[in-house]
GROMACS .gro file of N, CA, C and O in nm:
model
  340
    1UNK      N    1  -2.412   0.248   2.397
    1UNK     CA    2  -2.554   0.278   2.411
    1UNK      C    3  -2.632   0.245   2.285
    1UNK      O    4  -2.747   0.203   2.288
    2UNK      N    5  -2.549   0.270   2.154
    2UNK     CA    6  -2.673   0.217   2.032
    2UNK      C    7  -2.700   0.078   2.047
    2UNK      O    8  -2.771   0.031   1.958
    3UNK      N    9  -2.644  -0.035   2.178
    3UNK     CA   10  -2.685  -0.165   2.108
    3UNK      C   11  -2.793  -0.184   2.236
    3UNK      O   12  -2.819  -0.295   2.282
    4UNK      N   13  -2.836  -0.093   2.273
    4UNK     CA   14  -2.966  -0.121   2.399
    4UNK      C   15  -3.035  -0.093   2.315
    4UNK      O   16  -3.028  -0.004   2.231
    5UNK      N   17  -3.147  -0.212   2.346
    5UNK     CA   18  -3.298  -0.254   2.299
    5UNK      C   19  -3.284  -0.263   2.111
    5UNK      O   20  -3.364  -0.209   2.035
    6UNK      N   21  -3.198  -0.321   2.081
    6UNK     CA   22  -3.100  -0.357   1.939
    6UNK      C   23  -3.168  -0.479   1.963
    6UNK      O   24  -3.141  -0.517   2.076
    7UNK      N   25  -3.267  -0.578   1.890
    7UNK     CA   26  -3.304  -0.720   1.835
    7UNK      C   27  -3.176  -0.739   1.811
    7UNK      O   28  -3.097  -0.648   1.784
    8UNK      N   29  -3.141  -0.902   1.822
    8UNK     CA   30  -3.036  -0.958   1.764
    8UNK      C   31  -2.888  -0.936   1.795
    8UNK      O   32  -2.792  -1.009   1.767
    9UNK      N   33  -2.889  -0.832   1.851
    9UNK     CA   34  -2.741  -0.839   1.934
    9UNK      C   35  -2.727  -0.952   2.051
    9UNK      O   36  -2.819  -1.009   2.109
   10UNK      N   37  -2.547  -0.974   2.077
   10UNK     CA   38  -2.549  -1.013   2.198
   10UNK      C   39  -2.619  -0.946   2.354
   10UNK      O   40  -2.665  -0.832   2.350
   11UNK      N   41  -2.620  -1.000   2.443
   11UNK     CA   42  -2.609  -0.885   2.534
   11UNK      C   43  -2.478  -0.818   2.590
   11UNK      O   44  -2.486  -0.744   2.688
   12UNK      N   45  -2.355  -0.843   2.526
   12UNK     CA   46  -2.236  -0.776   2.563
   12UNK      C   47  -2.129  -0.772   2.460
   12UNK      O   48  -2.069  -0.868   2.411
   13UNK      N   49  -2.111  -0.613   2.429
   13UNK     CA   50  -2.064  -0.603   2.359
   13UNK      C   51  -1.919  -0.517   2.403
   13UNK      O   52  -1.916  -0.401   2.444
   14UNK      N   53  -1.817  -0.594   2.385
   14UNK     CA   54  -1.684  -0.501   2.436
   14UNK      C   55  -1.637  -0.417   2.372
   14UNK      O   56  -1.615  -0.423   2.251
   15UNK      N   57  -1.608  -0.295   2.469
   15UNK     CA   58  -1.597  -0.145   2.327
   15UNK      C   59  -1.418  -0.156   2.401
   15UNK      O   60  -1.386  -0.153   2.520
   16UNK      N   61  -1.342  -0.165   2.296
   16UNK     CA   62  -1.204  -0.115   2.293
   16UNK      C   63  -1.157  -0.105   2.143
   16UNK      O   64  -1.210  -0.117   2.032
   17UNK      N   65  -1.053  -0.083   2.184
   17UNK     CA   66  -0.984  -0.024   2.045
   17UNK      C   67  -0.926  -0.148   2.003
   17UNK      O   68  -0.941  -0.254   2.062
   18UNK      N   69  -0.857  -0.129   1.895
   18UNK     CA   70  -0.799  -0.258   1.787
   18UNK      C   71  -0.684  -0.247   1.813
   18UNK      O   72  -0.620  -0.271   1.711
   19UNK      N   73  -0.611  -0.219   1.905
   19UNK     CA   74  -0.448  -0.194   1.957
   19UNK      C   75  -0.403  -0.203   2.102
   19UNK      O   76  -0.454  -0.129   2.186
   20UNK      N   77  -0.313  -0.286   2.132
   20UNK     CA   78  -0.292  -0.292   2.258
   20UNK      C   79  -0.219  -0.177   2.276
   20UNK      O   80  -0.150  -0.112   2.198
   21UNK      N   81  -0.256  -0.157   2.438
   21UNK     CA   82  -0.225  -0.038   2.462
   21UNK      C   83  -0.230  -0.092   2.640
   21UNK      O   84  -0.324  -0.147   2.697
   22UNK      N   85  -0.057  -0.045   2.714
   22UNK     CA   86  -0.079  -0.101   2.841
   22UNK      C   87  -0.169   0.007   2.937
   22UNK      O   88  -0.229   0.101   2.885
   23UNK      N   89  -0.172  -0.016   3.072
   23UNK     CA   90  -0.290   0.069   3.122
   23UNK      C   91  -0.223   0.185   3.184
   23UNK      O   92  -0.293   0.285   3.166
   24UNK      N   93  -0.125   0.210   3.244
   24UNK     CA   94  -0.007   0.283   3.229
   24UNK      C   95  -0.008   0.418   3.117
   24UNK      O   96  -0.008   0.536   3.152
   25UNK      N   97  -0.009   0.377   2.998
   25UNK     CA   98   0.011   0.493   2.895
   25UNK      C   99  -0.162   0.499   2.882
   25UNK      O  100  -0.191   0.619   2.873
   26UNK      N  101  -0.239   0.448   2.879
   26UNK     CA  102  -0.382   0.474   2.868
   26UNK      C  103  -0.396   0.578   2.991
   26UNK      O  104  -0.512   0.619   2.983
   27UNK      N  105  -0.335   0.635   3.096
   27UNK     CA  106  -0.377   0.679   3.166
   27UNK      C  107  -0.314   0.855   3.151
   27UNK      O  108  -0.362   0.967   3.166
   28UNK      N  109  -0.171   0.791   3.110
   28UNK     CA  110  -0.115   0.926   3.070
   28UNK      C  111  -0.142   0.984   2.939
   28UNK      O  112  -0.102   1.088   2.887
   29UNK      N  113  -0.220   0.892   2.896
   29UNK     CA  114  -0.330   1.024   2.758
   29UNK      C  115  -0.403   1.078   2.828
   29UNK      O  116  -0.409   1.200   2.821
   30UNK      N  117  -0.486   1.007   2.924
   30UNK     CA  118  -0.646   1.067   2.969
   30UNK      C  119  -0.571   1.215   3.051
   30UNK      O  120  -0.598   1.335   3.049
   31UNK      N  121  -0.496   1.157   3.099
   31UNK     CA  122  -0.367   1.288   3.222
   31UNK      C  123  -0.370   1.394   3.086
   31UNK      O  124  -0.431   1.500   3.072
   32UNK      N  125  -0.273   1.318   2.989
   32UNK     CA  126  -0.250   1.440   2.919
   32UNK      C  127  -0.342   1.565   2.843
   32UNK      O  128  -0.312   1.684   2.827
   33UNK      N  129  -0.461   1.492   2.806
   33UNK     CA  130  -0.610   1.516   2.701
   33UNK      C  131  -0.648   1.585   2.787
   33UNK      O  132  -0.696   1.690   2.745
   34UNK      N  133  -0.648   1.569   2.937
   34UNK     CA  134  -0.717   1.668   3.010
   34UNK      C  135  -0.656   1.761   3.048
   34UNK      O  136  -0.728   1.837   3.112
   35UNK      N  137  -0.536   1.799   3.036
   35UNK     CA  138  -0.484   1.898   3.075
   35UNK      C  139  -0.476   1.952   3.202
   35UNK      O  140  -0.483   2.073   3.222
   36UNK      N  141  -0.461   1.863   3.293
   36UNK     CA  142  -0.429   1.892   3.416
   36UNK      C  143  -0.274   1.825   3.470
   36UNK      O  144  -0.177   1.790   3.403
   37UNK      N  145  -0.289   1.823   3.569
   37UNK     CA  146  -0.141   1.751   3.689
   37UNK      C  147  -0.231   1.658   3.762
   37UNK      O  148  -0.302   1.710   3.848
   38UNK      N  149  -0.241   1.523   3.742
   38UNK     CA  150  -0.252   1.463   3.813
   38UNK      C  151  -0.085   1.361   3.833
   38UNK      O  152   0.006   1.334   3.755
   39UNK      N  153  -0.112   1.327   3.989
   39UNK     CA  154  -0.006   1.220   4.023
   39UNK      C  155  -0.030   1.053   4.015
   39UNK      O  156  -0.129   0.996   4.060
   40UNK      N  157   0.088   0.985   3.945
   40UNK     CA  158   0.014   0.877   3.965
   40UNK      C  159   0.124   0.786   4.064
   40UNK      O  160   0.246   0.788   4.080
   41UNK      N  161  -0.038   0.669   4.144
   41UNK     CA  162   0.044   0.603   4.272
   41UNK      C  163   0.077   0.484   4.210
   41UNK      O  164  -0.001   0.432   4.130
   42UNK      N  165   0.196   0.427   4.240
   42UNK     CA  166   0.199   0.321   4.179
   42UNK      C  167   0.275   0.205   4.337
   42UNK      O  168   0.352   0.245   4.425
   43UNK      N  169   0.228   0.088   4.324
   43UNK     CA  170   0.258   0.027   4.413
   43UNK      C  171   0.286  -0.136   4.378
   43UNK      O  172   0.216  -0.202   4.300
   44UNK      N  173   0.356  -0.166   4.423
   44UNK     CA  174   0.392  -0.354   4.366
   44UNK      C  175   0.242  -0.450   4.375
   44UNK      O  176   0.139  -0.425   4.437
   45UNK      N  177   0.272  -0.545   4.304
   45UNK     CA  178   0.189  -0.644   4.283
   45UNK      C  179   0.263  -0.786   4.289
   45UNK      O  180   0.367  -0.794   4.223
   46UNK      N  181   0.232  -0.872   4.342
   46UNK     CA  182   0.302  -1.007   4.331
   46UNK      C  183   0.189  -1.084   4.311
   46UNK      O  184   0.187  -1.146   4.417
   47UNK      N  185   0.110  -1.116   4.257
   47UNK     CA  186  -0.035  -1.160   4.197
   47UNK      C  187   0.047  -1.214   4.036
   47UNK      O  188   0.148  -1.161   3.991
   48UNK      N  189  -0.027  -1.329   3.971
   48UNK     CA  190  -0.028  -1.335   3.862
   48UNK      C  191  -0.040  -1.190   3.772
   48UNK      O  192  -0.123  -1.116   3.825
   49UNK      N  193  -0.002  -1.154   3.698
   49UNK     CA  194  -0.016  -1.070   3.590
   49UNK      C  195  -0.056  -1.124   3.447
   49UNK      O  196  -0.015  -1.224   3.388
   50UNK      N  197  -0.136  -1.042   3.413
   50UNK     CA  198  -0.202  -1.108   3.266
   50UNK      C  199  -0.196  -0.965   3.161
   50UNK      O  200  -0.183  -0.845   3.186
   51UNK      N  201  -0.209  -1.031   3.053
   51UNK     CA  202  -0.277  -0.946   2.947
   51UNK      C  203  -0.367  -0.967   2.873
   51UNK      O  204  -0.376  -1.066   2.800
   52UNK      N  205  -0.435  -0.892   2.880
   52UNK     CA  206  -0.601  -0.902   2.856
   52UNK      C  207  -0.591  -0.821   2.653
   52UNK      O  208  -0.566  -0.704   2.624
   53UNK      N  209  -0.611  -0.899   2.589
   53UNK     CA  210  -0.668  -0.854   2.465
   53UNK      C  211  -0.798  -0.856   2.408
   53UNK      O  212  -0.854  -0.963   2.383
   54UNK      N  213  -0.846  -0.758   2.388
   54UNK     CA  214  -1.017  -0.750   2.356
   54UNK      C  215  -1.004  -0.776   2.219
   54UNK      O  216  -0.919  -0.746   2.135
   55UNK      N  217  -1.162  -0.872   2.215
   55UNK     CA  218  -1.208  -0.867   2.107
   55UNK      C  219  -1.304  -0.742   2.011
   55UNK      O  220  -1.419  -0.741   2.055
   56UNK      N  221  -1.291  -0.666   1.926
   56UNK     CA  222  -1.358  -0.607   1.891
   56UNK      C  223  -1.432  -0.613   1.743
   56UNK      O  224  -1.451  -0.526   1.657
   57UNK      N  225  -1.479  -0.810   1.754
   57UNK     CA  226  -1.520  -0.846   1.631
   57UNK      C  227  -1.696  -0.793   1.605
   57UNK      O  228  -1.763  -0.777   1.503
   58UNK      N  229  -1.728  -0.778   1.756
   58UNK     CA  230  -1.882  -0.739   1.757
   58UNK      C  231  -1.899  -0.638   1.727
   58UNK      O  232  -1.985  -0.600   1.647
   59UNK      N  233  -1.794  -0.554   1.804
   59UNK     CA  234  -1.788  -0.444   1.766
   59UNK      C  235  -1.807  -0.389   1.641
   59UNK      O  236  -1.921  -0.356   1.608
   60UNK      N  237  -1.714  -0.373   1.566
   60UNK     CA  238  -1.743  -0.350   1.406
   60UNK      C  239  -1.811  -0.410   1.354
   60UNK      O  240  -1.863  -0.351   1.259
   61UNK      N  241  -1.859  -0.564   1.375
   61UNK     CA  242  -1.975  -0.608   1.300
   61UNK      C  243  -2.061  -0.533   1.337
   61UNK      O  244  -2.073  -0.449   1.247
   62UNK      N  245  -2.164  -0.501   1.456
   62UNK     CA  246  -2.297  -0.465   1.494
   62UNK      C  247  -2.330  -0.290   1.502
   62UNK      O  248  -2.444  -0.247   1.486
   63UNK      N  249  -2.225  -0.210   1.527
   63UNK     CA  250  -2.193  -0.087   1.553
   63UNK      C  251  -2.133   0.000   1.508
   63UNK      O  252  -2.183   0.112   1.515
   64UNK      N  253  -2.006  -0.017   1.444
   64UNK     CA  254  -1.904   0.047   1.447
   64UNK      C  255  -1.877   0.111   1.278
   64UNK      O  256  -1.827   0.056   1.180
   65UNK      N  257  -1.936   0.247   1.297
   65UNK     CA  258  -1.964   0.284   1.124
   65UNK      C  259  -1.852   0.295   1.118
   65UNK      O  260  -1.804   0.204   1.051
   66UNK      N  261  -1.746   0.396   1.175
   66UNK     CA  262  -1.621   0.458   1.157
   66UNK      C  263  -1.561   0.448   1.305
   66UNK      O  264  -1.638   0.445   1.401
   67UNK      N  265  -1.405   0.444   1.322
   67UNK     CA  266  -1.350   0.435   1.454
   67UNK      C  267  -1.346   0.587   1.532
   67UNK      O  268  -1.357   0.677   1.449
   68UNK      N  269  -1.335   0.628   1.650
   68UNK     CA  270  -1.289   0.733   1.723
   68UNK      C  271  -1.179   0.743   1.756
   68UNK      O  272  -1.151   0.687   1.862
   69UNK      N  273  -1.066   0.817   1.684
   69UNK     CA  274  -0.912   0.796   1.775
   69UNK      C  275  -0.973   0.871   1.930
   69UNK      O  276  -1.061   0.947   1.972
   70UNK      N  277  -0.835   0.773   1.981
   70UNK     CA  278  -0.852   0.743   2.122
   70UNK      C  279  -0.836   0.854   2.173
   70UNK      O  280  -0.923   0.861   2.261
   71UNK      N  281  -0.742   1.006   2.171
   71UNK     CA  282  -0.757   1.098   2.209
   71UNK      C  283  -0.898   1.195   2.201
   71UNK      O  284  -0.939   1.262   2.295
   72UNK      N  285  -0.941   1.189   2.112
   72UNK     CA  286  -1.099   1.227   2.064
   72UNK      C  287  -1.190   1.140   2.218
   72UNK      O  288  -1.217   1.156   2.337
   73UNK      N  289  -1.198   1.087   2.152
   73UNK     CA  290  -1.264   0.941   2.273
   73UNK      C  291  -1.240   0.949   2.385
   73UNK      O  292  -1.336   0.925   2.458
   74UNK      N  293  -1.125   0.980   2.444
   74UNK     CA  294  -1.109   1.072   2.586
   74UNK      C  295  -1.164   1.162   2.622
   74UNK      O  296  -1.237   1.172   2.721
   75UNK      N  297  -1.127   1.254   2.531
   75UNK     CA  298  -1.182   1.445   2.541
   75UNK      C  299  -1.363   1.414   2.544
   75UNK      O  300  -1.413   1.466   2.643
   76UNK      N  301  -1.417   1.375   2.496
   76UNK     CA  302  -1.529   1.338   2.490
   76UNK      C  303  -1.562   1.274   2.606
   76UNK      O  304  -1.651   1.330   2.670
   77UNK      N  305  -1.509   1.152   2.663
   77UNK     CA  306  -1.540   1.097   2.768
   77UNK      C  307  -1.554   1.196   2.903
   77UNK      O  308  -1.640   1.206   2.991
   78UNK      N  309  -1.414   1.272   2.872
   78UNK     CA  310  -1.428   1.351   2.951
   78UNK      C  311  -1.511   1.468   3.007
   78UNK      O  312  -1.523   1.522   3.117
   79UNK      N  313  -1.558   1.481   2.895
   79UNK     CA  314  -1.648   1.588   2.912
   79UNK      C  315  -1.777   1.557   2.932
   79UNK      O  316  -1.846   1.646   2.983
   80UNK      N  317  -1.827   1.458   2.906
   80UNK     CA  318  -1.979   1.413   2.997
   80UNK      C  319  -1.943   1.313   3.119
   80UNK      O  320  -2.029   1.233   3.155
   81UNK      N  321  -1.834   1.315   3.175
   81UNK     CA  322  -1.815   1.317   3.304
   81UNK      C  323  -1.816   1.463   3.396
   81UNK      O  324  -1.880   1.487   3.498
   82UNK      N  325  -1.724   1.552   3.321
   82UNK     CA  326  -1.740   1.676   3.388
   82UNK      C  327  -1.904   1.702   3.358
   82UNK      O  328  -1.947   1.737   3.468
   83UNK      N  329  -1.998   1.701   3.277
   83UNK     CA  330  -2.086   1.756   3.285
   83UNK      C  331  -2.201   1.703   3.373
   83UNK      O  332  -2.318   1.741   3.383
   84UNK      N  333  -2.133   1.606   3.431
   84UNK     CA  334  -2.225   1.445   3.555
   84UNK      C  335  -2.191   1.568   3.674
   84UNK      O  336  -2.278   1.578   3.761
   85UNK      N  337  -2.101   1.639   3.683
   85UNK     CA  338  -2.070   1.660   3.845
   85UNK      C  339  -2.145   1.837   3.889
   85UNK      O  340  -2.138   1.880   4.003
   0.00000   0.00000   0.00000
């Protein structure tokens, strides 16, 4: 949100972290940070598979005073989702 109505930015700026991380364990933090039981479904794929690495050069150039560890960054996420419902 700080790079809306920002002169001189791109118009897209990708927010991830500086570490790969598969989507799998990204999910069992958010599981874990929230402190609940959720189940997860998992089902085959026979599709190409890729791995996607973000750039986060804009990032820290245009935005990024200090990083958020990713558990922080969850709990947070999480909580102005719960506060949407």
């Amino acid at each position: 949100l700080a790079a809306v109505g920002r002169d001189g930015l791109p118009p897209v700026v990708n927010v991830a972290g500086g570490q790969p991380l598969p989507v799998r364990a990204l999910l069992e933090r958010a599981i874990a940070v929230s402190g609940r039981q959720v189940g997860m479904a998992q089902r085959a794929f026979a599709g190409v598979t890729r791995d996607f690495v973000f750039d986060t050069t804009l990032l820290r150039t245009h935005l990024l005073q200090a990083e958020t560890p990713l558990d922080d960054g969850l709990r947070a996420e999480l909580a102005h989702m719960e506060s949407l419902a």
